GROMACS .gro file of C-alpha atoms in nm:
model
  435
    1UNK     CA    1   3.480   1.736   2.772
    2UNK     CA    2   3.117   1.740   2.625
    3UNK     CA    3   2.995   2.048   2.522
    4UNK     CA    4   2.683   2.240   2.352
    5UNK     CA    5   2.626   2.503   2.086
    6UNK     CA    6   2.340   2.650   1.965
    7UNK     CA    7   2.288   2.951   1.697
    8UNK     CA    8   1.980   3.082   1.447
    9UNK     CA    9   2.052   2.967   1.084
   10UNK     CA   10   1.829   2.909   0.786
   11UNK     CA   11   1.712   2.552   0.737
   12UNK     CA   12   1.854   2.515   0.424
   13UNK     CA   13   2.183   2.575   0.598
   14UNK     CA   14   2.128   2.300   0.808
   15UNK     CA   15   2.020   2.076   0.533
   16UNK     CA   16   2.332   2.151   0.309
   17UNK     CA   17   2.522   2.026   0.650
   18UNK     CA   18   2.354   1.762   0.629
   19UNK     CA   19   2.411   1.678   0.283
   20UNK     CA   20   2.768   1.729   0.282
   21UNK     CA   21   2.849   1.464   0.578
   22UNK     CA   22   2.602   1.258   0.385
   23UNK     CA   23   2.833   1.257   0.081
   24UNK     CA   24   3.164   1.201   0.327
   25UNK     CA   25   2.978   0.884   0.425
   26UNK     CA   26   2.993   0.710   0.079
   27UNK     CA   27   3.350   0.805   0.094
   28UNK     CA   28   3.446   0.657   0.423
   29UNK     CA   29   3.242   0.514   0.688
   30UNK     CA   30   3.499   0.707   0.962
   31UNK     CA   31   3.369   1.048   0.825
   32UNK     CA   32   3.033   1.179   0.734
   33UNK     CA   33   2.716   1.111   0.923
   34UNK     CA   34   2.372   0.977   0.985
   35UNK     CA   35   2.087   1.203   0.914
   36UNK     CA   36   1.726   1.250   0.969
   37UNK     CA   37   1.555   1.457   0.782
   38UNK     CA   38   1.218   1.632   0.789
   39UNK     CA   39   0.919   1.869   0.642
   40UNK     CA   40   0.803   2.182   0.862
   41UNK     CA   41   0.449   2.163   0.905
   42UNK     CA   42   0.382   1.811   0.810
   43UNK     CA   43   0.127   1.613   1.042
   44UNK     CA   44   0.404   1.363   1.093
   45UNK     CA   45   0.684   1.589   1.128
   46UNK     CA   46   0.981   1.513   1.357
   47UNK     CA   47   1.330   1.682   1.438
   48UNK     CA   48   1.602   1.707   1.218
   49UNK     CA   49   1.917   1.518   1.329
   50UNK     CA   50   2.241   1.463   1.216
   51UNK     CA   51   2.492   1.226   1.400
   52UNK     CA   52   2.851   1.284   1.305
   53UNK     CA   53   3.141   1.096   1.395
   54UNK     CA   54   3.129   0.724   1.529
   55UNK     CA   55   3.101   0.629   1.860
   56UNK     CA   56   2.986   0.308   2.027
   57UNK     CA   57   2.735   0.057   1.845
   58UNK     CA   58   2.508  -0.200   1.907
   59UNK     CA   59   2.467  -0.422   1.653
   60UNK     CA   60   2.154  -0.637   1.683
   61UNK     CA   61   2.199  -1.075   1.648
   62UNK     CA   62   1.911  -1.270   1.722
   63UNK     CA   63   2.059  -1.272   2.142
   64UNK     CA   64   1.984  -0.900   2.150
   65UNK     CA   65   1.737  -0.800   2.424
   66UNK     CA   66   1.484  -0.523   2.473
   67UNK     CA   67   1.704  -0.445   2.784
   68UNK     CA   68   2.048  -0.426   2.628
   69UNK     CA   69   1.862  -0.243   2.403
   70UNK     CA   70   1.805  -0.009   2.677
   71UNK     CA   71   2.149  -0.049   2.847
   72UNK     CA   72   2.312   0.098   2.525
   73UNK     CA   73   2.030   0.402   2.457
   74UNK     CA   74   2.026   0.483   2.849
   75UNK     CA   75   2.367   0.343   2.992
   76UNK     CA   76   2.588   0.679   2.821
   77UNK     CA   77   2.490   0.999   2.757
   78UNK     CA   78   2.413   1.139   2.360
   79UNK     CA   79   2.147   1.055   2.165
   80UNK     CA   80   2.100   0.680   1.965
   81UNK     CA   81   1.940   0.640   1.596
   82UNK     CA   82   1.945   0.420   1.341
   83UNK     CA   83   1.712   0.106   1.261
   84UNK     CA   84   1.522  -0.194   1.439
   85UNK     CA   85   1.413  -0.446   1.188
   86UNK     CA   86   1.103  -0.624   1.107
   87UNK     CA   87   1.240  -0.962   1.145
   88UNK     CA   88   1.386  -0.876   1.517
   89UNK     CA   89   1.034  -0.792   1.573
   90UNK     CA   90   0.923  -1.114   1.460
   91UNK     CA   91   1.115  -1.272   1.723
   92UNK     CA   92   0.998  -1.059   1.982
   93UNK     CA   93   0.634  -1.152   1.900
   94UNK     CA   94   0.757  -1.555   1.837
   95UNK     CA   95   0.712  -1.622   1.508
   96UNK     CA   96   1.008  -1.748   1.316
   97UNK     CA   97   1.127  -1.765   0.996
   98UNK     CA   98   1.379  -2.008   0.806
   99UNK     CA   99   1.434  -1.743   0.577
  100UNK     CA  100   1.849  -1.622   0.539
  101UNK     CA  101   1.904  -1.251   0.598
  102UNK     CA  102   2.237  -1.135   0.556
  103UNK     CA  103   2.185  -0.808   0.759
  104UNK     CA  104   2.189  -0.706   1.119
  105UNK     CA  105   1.845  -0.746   1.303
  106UNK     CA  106   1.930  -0.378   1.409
  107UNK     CA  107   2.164  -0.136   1.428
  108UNK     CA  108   2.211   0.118   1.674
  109UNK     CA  109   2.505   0.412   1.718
  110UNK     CA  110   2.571   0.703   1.918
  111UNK     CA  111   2.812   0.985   1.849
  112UNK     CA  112   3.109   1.204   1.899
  113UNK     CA  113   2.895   1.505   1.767
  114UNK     CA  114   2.515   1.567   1.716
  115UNK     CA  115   2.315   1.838   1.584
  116UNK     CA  116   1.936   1.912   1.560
  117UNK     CA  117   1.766   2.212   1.380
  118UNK     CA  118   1.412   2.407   1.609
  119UNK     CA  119   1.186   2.513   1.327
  120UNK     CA  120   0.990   2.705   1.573
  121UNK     CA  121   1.289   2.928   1.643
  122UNK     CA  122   1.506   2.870   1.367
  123UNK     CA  123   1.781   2.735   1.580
  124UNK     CA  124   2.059   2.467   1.542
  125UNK     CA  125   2.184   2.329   1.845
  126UNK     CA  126   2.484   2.090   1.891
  127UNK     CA  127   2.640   1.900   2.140
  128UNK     CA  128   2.942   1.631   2.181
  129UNK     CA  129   3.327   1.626   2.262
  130UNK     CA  130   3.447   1.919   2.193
  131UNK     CA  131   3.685   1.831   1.908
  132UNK     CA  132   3.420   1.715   1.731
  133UNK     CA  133   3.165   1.975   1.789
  134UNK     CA  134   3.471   2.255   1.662
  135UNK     CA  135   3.456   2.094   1.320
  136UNK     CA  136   3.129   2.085   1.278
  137UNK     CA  137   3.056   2.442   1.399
  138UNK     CA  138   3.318   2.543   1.143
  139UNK     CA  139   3.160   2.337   0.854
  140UNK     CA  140   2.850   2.563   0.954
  141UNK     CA  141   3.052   2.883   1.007
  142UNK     CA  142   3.145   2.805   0.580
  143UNK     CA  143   2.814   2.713   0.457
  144UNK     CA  144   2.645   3.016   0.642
  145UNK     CA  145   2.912   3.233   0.464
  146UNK     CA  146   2.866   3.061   0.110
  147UNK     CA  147   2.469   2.944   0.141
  148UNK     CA  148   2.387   2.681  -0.141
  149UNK     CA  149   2.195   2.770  -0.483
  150UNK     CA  150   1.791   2.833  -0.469
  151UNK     CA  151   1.781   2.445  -0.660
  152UNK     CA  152   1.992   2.251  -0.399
  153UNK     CA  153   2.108   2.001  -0.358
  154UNK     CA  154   2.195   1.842  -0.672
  155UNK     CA  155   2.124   1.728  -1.014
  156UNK     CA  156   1.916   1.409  -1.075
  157UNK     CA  157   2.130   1.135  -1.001
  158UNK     CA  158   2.095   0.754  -1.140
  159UNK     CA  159   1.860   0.548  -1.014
  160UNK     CA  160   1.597   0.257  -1.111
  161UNK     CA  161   1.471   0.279  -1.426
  162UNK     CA  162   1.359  -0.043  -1.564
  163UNK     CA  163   1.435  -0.426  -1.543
  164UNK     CA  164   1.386  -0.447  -1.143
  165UNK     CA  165   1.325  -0.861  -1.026
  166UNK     CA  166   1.022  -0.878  -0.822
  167UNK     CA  167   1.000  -1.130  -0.576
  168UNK     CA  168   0.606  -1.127  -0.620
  169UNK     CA  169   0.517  -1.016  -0.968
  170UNK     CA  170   0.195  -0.909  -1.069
  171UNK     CA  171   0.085  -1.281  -1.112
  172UNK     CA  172   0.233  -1.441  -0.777
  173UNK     CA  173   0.145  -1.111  -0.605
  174UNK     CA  174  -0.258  -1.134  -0.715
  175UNK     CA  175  -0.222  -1.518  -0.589
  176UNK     CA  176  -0.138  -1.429  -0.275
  177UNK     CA  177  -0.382  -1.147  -0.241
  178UNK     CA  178  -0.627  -1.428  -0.331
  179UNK     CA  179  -0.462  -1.625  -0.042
  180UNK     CA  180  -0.507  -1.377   0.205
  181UNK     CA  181  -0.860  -1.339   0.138
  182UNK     CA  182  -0.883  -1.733   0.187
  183UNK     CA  183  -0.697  -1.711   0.509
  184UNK     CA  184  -0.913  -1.385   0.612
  185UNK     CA  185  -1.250  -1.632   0.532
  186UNK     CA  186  -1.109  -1.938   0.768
  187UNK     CA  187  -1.072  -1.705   1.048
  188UNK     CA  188  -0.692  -1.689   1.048
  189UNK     CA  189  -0.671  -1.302   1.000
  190UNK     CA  190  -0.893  -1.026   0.940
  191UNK     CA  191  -0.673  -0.823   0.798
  192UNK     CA  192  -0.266  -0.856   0.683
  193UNK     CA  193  -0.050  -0.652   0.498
  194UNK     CA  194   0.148  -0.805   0.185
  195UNK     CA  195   0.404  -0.673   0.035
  196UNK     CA  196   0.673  -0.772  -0.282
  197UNK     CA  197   1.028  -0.697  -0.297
  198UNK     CA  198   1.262  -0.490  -0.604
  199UNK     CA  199   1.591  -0.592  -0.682
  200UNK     CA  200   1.781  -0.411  -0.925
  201UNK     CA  201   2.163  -0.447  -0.989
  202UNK     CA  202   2.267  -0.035  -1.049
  203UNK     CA  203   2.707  -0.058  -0.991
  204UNK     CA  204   2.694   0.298  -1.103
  205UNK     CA  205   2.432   0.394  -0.796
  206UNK     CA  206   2.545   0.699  -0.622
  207UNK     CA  207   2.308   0.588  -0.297
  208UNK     CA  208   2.392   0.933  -0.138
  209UNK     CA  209   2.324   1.108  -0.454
  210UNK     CA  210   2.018   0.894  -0.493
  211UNK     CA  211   1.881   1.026  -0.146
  212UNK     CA  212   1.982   1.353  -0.164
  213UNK     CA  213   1.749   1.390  -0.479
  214UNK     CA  214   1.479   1.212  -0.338
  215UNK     CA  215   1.474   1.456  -0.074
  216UNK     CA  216   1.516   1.738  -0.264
  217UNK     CA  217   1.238   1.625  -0.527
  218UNK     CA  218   0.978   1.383  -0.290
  219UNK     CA  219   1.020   1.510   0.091
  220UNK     CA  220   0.846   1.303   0.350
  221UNK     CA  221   0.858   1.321   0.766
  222UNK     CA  222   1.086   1.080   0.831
  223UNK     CA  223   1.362   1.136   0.572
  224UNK     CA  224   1.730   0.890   0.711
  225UNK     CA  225   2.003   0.783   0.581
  226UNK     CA  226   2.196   0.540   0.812
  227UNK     CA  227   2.554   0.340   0.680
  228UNK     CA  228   2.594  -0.014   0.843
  229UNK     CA  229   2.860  -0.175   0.703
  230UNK     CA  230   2.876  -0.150   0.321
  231UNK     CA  231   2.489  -0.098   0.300
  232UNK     CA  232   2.310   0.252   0.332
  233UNK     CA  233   1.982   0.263   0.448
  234UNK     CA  234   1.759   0.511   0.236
  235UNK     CA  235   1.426   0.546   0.424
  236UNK     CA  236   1.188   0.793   0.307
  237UNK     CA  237   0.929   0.751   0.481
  238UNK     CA  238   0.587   0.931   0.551
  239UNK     CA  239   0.474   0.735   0.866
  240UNK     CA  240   0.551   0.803   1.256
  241UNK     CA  241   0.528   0.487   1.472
  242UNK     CA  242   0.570   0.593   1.791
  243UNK     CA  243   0.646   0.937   1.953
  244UNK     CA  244   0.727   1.018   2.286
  245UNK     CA  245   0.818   1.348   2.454
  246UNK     CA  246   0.770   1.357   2.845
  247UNK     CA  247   0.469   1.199   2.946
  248UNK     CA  248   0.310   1.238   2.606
  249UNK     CA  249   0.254   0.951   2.356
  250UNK     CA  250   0.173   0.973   1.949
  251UNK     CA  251   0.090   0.714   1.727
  252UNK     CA  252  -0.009   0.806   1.345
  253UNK     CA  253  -0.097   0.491   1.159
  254UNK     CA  254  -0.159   0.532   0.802
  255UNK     CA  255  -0.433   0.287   0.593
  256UNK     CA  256  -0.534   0.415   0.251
  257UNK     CA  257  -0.431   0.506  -0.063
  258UNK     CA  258  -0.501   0.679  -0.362
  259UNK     CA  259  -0.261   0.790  -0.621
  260UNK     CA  260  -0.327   1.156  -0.782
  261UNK     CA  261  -0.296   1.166  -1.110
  262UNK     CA  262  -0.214   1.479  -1.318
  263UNK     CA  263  -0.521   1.752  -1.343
  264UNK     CA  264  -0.743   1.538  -1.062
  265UNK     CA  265  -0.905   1.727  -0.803
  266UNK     CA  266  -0.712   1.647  -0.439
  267UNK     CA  267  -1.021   1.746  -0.225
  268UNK     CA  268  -1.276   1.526  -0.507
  269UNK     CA  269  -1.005   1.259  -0.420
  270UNK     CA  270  -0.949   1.278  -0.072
  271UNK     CA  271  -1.352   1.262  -0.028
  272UNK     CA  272  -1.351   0.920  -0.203
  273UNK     CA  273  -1.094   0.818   0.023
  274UNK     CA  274  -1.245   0.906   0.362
  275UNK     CA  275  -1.566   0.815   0.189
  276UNK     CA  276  -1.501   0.433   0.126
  277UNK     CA  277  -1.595   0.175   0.361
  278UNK     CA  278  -1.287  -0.090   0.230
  279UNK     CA  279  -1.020   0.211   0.389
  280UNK     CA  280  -1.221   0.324   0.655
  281UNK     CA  281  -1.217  -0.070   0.784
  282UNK     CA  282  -0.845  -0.066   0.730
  283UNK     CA  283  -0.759   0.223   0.931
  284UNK     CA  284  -1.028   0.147   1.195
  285UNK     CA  285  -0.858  -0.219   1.251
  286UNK     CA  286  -0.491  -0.077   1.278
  287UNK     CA  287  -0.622   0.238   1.476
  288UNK     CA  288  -0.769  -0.007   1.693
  289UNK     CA  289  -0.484  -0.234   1.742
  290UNK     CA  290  -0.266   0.040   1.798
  291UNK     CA  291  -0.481   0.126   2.129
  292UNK     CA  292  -0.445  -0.208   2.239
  293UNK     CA  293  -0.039  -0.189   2.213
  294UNK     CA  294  -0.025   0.113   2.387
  295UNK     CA  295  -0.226   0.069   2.663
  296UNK     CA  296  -0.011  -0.148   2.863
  297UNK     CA  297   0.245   0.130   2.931
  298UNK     CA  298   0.028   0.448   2.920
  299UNK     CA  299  -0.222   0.542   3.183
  300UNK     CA  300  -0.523   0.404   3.253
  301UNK     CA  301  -0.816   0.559   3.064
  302UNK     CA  302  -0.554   0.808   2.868
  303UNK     CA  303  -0.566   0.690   2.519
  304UNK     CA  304  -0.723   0.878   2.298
  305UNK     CA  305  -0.828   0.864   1.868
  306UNK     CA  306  -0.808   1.221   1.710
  307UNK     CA  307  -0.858   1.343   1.323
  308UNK     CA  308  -0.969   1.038   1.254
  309UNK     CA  309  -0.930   0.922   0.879
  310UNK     CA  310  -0.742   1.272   0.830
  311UNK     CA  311  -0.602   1.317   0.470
  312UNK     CA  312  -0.237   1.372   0.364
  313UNK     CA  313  -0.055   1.413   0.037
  314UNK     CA  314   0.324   1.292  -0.013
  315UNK     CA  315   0.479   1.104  -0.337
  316UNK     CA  316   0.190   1.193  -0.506
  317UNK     CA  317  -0.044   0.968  -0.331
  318UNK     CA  318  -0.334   1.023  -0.089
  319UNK     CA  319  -0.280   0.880   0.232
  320UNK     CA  320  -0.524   0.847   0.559
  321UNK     CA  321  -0.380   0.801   0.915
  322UNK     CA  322  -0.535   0.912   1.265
  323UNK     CA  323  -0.405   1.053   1.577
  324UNK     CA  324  -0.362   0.765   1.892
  325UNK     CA  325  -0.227   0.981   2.177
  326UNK     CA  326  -0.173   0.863   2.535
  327UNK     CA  327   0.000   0.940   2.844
  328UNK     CA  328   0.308   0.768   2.924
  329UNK     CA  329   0.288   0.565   3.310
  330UNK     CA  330   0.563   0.733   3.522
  331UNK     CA  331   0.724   0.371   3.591
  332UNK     CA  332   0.783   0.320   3.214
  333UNK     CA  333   1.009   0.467   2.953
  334UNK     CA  334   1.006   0.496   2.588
  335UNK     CA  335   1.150   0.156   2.464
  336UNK     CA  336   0.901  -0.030   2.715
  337UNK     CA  337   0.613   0.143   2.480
  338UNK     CA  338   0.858   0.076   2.196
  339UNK     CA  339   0.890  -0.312   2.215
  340UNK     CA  340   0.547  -0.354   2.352
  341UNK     CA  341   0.407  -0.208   2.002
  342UNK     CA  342   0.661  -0.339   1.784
  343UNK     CA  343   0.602  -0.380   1.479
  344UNK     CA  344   0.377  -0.114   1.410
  345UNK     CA  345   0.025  -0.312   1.313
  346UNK     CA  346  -0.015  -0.083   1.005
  347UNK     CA  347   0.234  -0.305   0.845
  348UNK     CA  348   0.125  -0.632   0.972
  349UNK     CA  349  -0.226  -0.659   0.977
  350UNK     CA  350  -0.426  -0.847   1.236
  351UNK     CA  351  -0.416  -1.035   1.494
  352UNK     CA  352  -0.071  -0.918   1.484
  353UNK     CA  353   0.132  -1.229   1.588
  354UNK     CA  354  -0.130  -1.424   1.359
  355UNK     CA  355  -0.064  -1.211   1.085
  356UNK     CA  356   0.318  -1.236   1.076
  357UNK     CA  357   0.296  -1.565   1.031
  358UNK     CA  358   0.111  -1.591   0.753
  359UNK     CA  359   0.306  -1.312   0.630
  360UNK     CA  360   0.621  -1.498   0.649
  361UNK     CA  361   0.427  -1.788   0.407
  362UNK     CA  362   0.314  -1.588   0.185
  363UNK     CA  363   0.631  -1.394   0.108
  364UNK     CA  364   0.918  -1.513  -0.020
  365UNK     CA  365   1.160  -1.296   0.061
  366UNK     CA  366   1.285  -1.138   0.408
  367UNK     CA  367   1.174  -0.795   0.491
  368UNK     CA  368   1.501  -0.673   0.723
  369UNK     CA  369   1.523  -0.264   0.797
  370UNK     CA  370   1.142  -0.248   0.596
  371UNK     CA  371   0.887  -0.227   0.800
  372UNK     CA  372   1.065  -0.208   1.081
  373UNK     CA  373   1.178   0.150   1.242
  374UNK     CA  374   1.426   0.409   1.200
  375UNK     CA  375   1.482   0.474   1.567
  376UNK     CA  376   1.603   0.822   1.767
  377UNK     CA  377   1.599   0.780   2.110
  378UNK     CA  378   1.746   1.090   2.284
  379UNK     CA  379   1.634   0.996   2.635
  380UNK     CA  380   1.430   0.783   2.889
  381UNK     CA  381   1.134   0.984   2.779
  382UNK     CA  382   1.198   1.148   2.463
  383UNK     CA  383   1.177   0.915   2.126
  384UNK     CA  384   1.069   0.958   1.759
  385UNK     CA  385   1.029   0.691   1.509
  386UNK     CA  386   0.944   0.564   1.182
  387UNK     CA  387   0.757   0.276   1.027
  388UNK     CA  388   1.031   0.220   0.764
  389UNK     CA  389   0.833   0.189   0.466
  390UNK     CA  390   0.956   0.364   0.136
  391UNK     CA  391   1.250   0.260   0.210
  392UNK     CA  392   1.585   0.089   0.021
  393UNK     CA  393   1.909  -0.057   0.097
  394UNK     CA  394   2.192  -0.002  -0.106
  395UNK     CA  395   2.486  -0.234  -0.114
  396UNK     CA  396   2.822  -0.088  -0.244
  397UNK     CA  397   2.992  -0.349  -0.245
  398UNK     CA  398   2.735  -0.598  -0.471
  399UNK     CA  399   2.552  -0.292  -0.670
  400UNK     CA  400   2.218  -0.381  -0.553
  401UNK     CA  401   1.973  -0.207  -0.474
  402UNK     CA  402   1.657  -0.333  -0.282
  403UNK     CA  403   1.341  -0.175  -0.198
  404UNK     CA  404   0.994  -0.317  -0.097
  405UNK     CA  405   0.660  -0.208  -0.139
  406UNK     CA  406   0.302  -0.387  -0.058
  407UNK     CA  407  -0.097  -0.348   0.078
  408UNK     CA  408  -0.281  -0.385   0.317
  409UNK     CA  409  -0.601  -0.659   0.255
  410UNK     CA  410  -0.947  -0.701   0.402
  411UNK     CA  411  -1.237  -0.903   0.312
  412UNK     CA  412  -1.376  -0.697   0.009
  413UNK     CA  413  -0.991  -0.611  -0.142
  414UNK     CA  414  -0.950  -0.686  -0.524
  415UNK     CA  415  -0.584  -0.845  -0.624
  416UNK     CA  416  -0.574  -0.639  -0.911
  417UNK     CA  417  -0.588  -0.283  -0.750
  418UNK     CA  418  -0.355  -0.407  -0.445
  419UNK     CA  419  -0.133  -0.477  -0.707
  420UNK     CA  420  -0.185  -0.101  -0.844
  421UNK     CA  421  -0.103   0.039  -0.534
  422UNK     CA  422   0.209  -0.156  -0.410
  423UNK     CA  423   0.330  -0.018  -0.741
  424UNK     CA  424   0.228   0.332  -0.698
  425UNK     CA  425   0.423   0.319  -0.323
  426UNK     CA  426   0.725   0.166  -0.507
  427UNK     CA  427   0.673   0.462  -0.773
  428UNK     CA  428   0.908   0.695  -0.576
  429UNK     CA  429   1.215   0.416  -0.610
  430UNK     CA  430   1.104   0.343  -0.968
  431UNK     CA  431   1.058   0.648  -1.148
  432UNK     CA  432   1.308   0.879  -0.911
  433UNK     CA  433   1.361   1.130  -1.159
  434UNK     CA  434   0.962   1.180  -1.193
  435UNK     CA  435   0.809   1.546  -1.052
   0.00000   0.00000   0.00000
């Protein structure tokens, strides 16, 4: 019999819930949990969730549609999350690839137990079979009574530290920036986003110690940590794709970076970024396209741009997005606005279809979960999601570790500082034990 709870603890109560099922997950894939995370008062910030014991699954092949997509989010009640890759994305927009990936195309689950944490009010609120939903109360019942230290969650943990196999080093990497700006001259694109992927063989990888710390250190908007099969997905990232809640829609693309060193001025910095003509044509182009993919399914003459070429500071970079809101039609529901949109352009460039395929030449290794979306759909009308950059995949059975990292090119880019900042985004995976 499905039931609900709700009662007013600290957020750091919920969190250390949340980190303790995380941990049970390493452990055994019938325990723990699937989390999103979150930062109070970030631009881009979203609901804590945590999903805790396993219920059904869809598990995406290259047969999956957009509408048993929608049969499994809509067809039972609960909440769905987890992850919609970049290459089932490709397939929705046609372009396709030769390239082998050894990991589902997407993977969603739903669960005995759920629980989400109301800044506003301070207020957890669960719901689920009842079995479930007693142990979890009583896991929160203990914590409450025996809160965690000040420094939670936990010591640095193992991670990256040097020796990682790029599938674009810097050489290849400034040869295909060069490429891009040949394909950008010939008319092909006019803007695409390319990125280079880490591998690093770590056996001794605690990947829920690993994320833990990176939360606890780096903390970003869209924080999850989803198991499928014997990989964990560590996403950290600072980007929302698409929102919906009711009739209202939210995009935030982000284009433009600047790292911040140690000592520089953030405002001095922030005014360079908003101040250059290379970002603002970045942001403009995705902004743009990101009308376009939303107007289908919102109504007519509702979509708006807002704090345009805002600022934002996470992992130590600068980072510029805007604000595309529009109103939802009333004969269309969150995955229709989803699919349509998907992927989100900041991560493919433009035209997008155009892009992709270039993309897929110019890169020689398969993107999967990056650059796709981590995915929580709790209704018809009520979705959050993530473009899953910053994000890893941990393998316990092989040891590896994988992470990805790029930037976005137009006309006047240089190869040499879109080099610079792929590897200040792949900083936070790098150098995890940095402040």
């Amino acid at each position: 019999m499905p039931s609900t709870f709700s009662a007013c603890v600290e957020r750091r109560v919920f969190d250390a819930l949340a980190a303790e099922l995380v941990r049970e997950t390493d452990n055994c894939l019938d325990q723990g949990a699937d989390v999103l995370l979150s930062v109070p008062g970030h631009p881009a910030a979203t609901t804590p969730f945590i999903g805790a014991g396993r219920g059904d699954e869809l598990v995406f092949s290259a047969e999956t549609t957009p509408e048993e997509v929608r049969e499994f989010c809509f067809g039972s009640p609960g909440a769905a999350f987890g992850f919609v890759s970049y290459t089932y994305g490709m397939l929705l927009r046609g372009v396709t690839s030769a390239k082998p990936l050894d990991f589902p195309l997407g993977h969603l689950r739903k669960y005995a137990a759920t629980a989400g944490y109301d800044e506003a009010t301070g207020t957890v609120t669960m719901s689920g079979e009842a079995r479930a939903m007693d142990g979890l109360r009583k896991r929160l019942a203990r914590i409450e009574r025996n809160p965690p230290d000040a420094d939670w969650p936990l010591p640095l943990s193992a991670g990256p530290q040097e020796g990682p196999e790029l599938s674009l080093p810097r050489k290849e990497y400034e040869a295909g920036v060069r490429e891009t700006l040949a394909r950008i001259r010939a008319g092909d694109v006019y803007q695409l986003n390319l990125s280079t992927r880490f591998r690093v063989k770590r056996p001794e990888l605690d990947p829920a110690g690993f994320f833990l710390n990176l939360w606890s250190r780096r903390p970003a908007p869209f924080y999850a940590w989803f198991a499928s099969g014997t990989r964990r997905v560590v996403s950290t990232s600072p980007e929302r794709f698409l929102r919906v809640r009711g009739k209202e829609v939210l995009s935030q693309p982000i284009k433009g970076t600047l790292r911040l060193e140690d000592g520089e001025n953030a405002q001095g910095l922030a005014a360079r970024l908003t101040g250059s003509a290379k970002e603002d044509a970045e942001l403009s182009m995705i902004v743009d396209l990101i009308r376009n993919d939303i107007s289908a399914h919102c109504e007519v003459g509702s979509v708006r741009v807002a704090a345009h070429k805002s600022v934002f500071q996470v992992d130590r970079l600068l980072q510029m997005y805007s604000d595309v809101s529009g109103v939802l039609r009333t004969d269309r529901d969150c995955l229709d606005l989803f699919f349509e949109a998907f992927p989100g352009g900041s991560v493919t460039g433009c035209p997008k279809a155009s892009a992709m395929a270039v993309i897929d030449q110019l890169e020689p290794h398969s993107r999967g979960v990056y650059c796709g979306s981590m995915l929580l759909v709790r209704g018809e009308r009520d979705m959050d999601s993530s473009v899953a950059i910053r994000t890893a995949v941990c393998d316990m059975q092989t040891g590896i570790l994988e992470f990805w990292a790029g930037s976005g090119i137009v006309v006047d880019s240089d190869p040499a500082s879109e080099y610079q900042e792929t590897m200040a985004k792949a900083d936070k995976f790098l150098t995890p034990e940095a402040p």
